CSV table of C-alpha atoms in Angstrom, one decimal:
chain,number,residue,atom,x,y,z
A,15,UNK,CA,165.6,113.6,169.7
A,16,UNK,CA,168.5,115.8,168.3
A,17,UNK,CA,168.0,119.1,168.2
A,18,UNK,CA,169.9,120.6,165.2
A,19,UNK,CA,171.4,124.0,167.2
A,20,UNK,CA,170.5,126.1,163.9
A,21,UNK,CA,166.3,125.1,164.9
A,22,UNK,CA,167.1,126.3,168.4
A,23,UNK,CA,169.4,129.1,166.6
A,24,UNK,CA,166.1,130.1,164.3
A,25,UNK,CA,163.3,129.3,166.2
A,26,UNK,CA,164.5,132.1,169.5
A,27,UNK,CA,164.3,134.9,166.4
A,28,UNK,CA,161.5,133.7,165.2
A,29,UNK,CA,159.7,133.7,168.4
A,30,UNK,CA,160.9,137.4,169.3
A,31,UNK,CA,160.2,139.5,166.1
A,32,UNK,CA,157.1,137.4,166.1
A,33,UNK,CA,155.7,138.2,169.9
A,34,UNK,CA,155.0,141.4,169.9
A,35,UNK,CA,153.2,141.4,166.7
A,36,UNK,CA,151.0,138.7,167.4
A,37,UNK,CA,150.2,139.8,171.1
A,38,UNK,CA,149.1,142.9,169.1
A,39,UNK,CA,147.3,141.7,166.0
A,40,UNK,CA,145.5,138.7,168.8
A,41,UNK,CA,144.1,141.3,170.3
A,42,UNK,CA,142.2,143.1,167.9
A,43,UNK,CA,141.3,140.0,166.8
A,44,UNK,CA,139.7,138.0,169.2
A,45,UNK,CA,138.5,140.9,171.6
A,46,UNK,CA,137.7,143.8,169.2
A,47,UNK,CA,140.0,146.0,170.6
A,48,UNK,CA,142.3,147.8,168.7
A,49,UNK,CA,145.0,149.5,171.5
A,50,UNK,CA,148.6,148.4,172.3
A,51,UNK,CA,148.6,147.9,176.3
A,52,UNK,CA,151.2,150.2,177.5
A,53,UNK,CA,153.9,147.0,177.5
A,54,UNK,CA,154.1,143.8,176.6
A,55,UNK,CA,153.7,142.1,179.7
A,56,UNK,CA,150.4,144.5,180.6
A,57,UNK,CA,149.3,141.4,177.7
A,58,UNK,CA,149.1,138.7,180.7
A,59,UNK,CA,145.8,139.9,181.2
A,60,UNK,CA,144.1,140.1,178.6
A,61,UNK,CA,143.1,137.5,176.2
A,62,UNK,CA,146.3,136.1,174.7
A,63,UNK,CA,148.5,136.1,177.7
A,64,UNK,CA,148.3,132.3,177.2
A,65,UNK,CA,150.5,133.1,174.4
A,66,UNK,CA,152.5,135.4,176.3
A,67,UNK,CA,153.6,132.9,178.3
A,68,UNK,CA,153.6,130.2,176.3
A,69,UNK,CA,156.0,132.1,173.7
A,70,UNK,CA,157.5,132.7,177.0
A,71,UNK,CA,158.2,129.7,178.4
A,72,UNK,CA,158.9,128.4,174.4
A,73,UNK,CA,162.2,131.4,174.4
A,74,UNK,CA,163.1,129.5,177.9
A,75,UNK,CA,163.5,126.1,176.6
A,76,UNK,CA,165.2,126.9,173.5
A,77,UNK,CA,167.5,128.4,175.7
A,78,UNK,CA,168.0,126.1,178.5
A,79,UNK,CA,168.6,123.5,175.9
A,80,UNK,CA,171.3,125.6,173.8
A,81,UNK,CA,174.7,124.3,173.4
A,82,UNK,CA,177.8,127.5,173.1
A,83,UNK,CA,180.9,127.1,171.9
A,84,UNK,CA,181.7,127.0,176.3
A,85,UNK,CA,180.5,127.8,179.4
A,86,UNK,CA,179.9,130.7,179.5
A,87,UNK,CA,177.6,130.2,176.9
A,88,UNK,CA,175.8,128.4,178.4
A,89,UNK,CA,175.7,129.6,181.5
A,90,UNK,CA,174.3,132.6,180.2
A,91,UNK,CA,172.0,131.5,177.8
A,92,UNK,CA,170.7,129.3,180.9
A,93,UNK,CA,170.5,132.3,182.8
A,94,UNK,CA,168.1,134.1,180.0
A,95,UNK,CA,165.9,131.2,179.8
A,96,UNK,CA,165.7,131.2,183.5
A,97,UNK,CA,164.8,135.2,184.2
A,98,UNK,CA,162.2,134.9,181.4
A,99,UNK,CA,160.0,132.3,183.6
A,100,UNK,CA,160.6,134.7,186.1
A,101,UNK,CA,159.5,137.3,183.4
A,102,UNK,CA,155.8,134.8,182.4
A,103,UNK,CA,155.3,133.3,186.1
A,104,UNK,CA,155.0,136.5,188.2
A,105,UNK,CA,153.6,139.1,186.1
A,106,UNK,CA,152.9,143.1,187.2
A,107,UNK,CA,150.9,145.0,189.0
A,108,UNK,CA,149.0,146.8,187.0
A,109,UNK,CA,145.8,148.3,189.1
A,110,UNK,CA,147.5,152.1,187.3
A,111,UNK,CA,146.9,150.2,183.7
A,112,UNK,CA,143.5,148.4,184.1
A,113,UNK,CA,141.2,148.6,181.1
A,114,UNK,CA,139.1,146.9,179.3
A,115,UNK,CA,141.0,144.2,177.1
A,116,UNK,CA,142.2,143.0,180.9
A,117,UNK,CA,139.5,139.4,181.5
A,118,UNK,CA,141.3,139.6,185.4
A,119,UNK,CA,142.9,141.0,187.7
A,120,UNK,CA,145.4,139.8,190.1
A,121,UNK,CA,146.4,142.0,193.5
A,122,UNK,CA,148.7,144.2,193.4
A,123,UNK,CA,152.4,142.4,195.3
A,124,UNK,CA,155.8,144.3,195.8
A,125,UNK,CA,157.2,141.2,195.6
A,126,UNK,CA,155.5,140.3,192.4
A,127,UNK,CA,156.3,142.7,190.6
A,128,UNK,CA,159.9,143.5,191.9
A,129,UNK,CA,160.8,139.8,190.4
A,130,UNK,CA,158.8,140.3,186.7
A,131,UNK,CA,160.8,143.9,186.7
A,132,UNK,CA,164.0,142.1,188.0
A,133,UNK,CA,163.4,139.2,185.4
A,134,UNK,CA,162.2,141.3,182.9
A,135,UNK,CA,165.7,143.5,182.9
A,136,UNK,CA,168.7,140.5,183.3
A,137,UNK,CA,166.8,138.9,180.7
A,138,UNK,CA,167.2,141.4,178.1
A,139,UNK,CA,171.1,142.9,179.5
A,140,UNK,CA,171.9,138.6,179.5
A,141,UNK,CA,170.2,138.2,176.2
A,142,UNK,CA,172.5,141.7,175.1
A,143,UNK,CA,175.5,140.4,176.4
A,144,UNK,CA,174.9,136.8,174.4
A,145,UNK,CA,174.6,138.8,171.3
A,146,UNK,CA,177.6,141.3,171.4
A,147,UNK,CA,179.5,139.2,173.4
A,148,UNK,CA,179.0,135.1,172.2
A,149,UNK,CA,178.2,135.4,169.4
A,150,UNK,CA,181.2,137.2,168.1
A,151,UNK,CA,183.5,134.7,169.4
A,152,UNK,CA,185.3,132.1,166.9
A,153,UNK,CA,186.3,129.4,166.8
A,154,UNK,CA,189.3,128.0,169.9
A,155,UNK,CA,189.5,132.3,168.9
A,156,UNK,CA,190.6,132.9,164.9
A,157,UNK,CA,189.3,135.2,164.1
A,158,UNK,CA,192.0,135.0,161.1
A,159,UNK,CA,190.2,132.6,159.8
A,160,UNK,CA,186.5,134.6,159.7
A,161,UNK,CA,185.3,134.9,156.4
A,162,UNK,CA,183.8,138.1,155.0
A,163,UNK,CA,180.1,137.3,155.9
A,164,UNK,CA,181.3,136.5,160.1
A,165,UNK,CA,182.8,139.3,160.2
A,166,UNK,CA,178.3,140.9,159.0
A,167,UNK,CA,177.0,139.9,161.4
A,168,UNK,CA,179.4,140.6,164.9
A,169,UNK,CA,178.7,143.9,163.3
A,170,UNK,CA,174.8,143.0,163.3
A,171,UNK,CA,175.0,140.9,166.3
A,172,UNK,CA,176.7,143.9,168.3
A,173,UNK,CA,174.2,147.0,166.6
A,174,UNK,CA,171.7,144.1,168.4
A,175,UNK,CA,172.4,143.5,171.8
A,176,UNK,CA,173.1,147.7,171.9
A,177,UNK,CA,170.1,148.8,170.8
A,178,UNK,CA,168.6,145.7,173.5
A,179,UNK,CA,170.8,147.7,175.9
A,180,UNK,CA,169.1,151.2,175.2
A,181,UNK,CA,166.2,150.0,175.0
A,182,UNK,CA,166.3,148.4,178.2
A,183,UNK,CA,168.1,151.5,179.8
A,184,UNK,CA,165.0,154.1,178.2
A,185,UNK,CA,162.5,151.5,179.9
A,186,UNK,CA,164.9,151.5,183.6
A,187,UNK,CA,164.6,156.1,182.6
A,188,UNK,CA,160.6,155.9,182.4
A,189,UNK,CA,160.4,153.9,184.7
A,190,UNK,CA,162.3,156.3,187.2
A,191,UNK,CA,160.9,158.9,186.2
A,192,UNK,CA,157.1,159.2,185.6
A,193,UNK,CA,156.7,162.3,184.9
A,194,UNK,CA,158.1,161.8,181.3
A,195,UNK,CA,156.5,158.1,181.4
A,196,UNK,CA,152.6,160.7,181.7
A,197,UNK,CA,153.5,162.8,179.0
A,198,UNK,CA,154.3,159.9,176.4
A,199,UNK,CA,151.9,157.6,177.5
A,200,UNK,CA,150.0,158.7,174.5
A,201,UNK,CA,152.6,156.8,172.6
A,202,UNK,CA,153.3,153.6,173.6
A,203,UNK,CA,157.2,154.0,174.8
A,204,UNK,CA,157.2,151.0,176.8
A,205,UNK,CA,155.4,149.1,174.6
A,206,UNK,CA,157.7,150.4,171.6
A,207,UNK,CA,160.8,150.0,173.5
A,208,UNK,CA,160.0,146.1,174.6
A,209,UNK,CA,159.2,145.8,170.5
A,210,UNK,CA,162.5,147.4,169.8
A,211,UNK,CA,164.8,145.4,172.3
A,212,UNK,CA,163.1,142.1,171.2
A,213,UNK,CA,163.7,142.5,168.0
A,214,UNK,CA,167.0,143.6,168.3
A,215,UNK,CA,167.1,139.6,170.2
A,216,UNK,CA,164.9,137.9,167.8
A,217,UNK,CA,167.9,139.0,164.6
A,218,UNK,CA,170.2,138.5,166.2
A,219,UNK,CA,169.5,135.0,167.3
A,220,UNK,CA,168.6,134.7,163.5
A,221,UNK,CA,171.6,135.7,162.5
A,222,UNK,CA,173.6,133.1,164.3
A,223,UNK,CA,171.3,130.2,163.0
A,224,UNK,CA,172.6,132.1,159.0
A,225,UNK,CA,169.1,131.9,158.8
A,226,UNK,CA,170.6,135.4,158.0
A,227,UNK,CA,174.1,136.2,155.6
A,228,UNK,CA,174.7,132.4,156.0
A,229,UNK,CA,178.1,130.9,155.3
């Protein structure tokens, strides 16, 4: 089957934008829990766990099938797809954040937790690289032939990349500074930052698929 690159790009974008919303609304609708989990990864253990894993696998599939201008586009998208699967299949430890919304638990395992957070970090940073460095490329480097809308799209790509990078960095700060994370835990900072990163990722891919600012 031949898949349109535009459809792939838009599909990745829609999945990225919708994931946090679907998880938050789904847990409220299907389990009656009206609160937001501490992080998107926490939803793995809830009634929405299959949705989380399914969406991550779908994103990985689209990333694996995506082909860009050159081998570096393909390598970077494959790396992002691989680490998306790492996030899906190696869930985080939740012994310290377990709540009534969780329908099952796994024994804490340090190596699995490390794989999860490493995969999440590399996944998001690779997406930031793709948005900033790859999406802004032009055919054969012909910058003087860029359309006005292409120039505007490049601005969106770079802004989205910055949001992804900054959000990921701030999540890292919260992980190494638990005192800060505890002080603002009521505001679900990790979930908020992950949502910002995913929305920026989704917007970037929707723009690349010319759902926004199409020529």
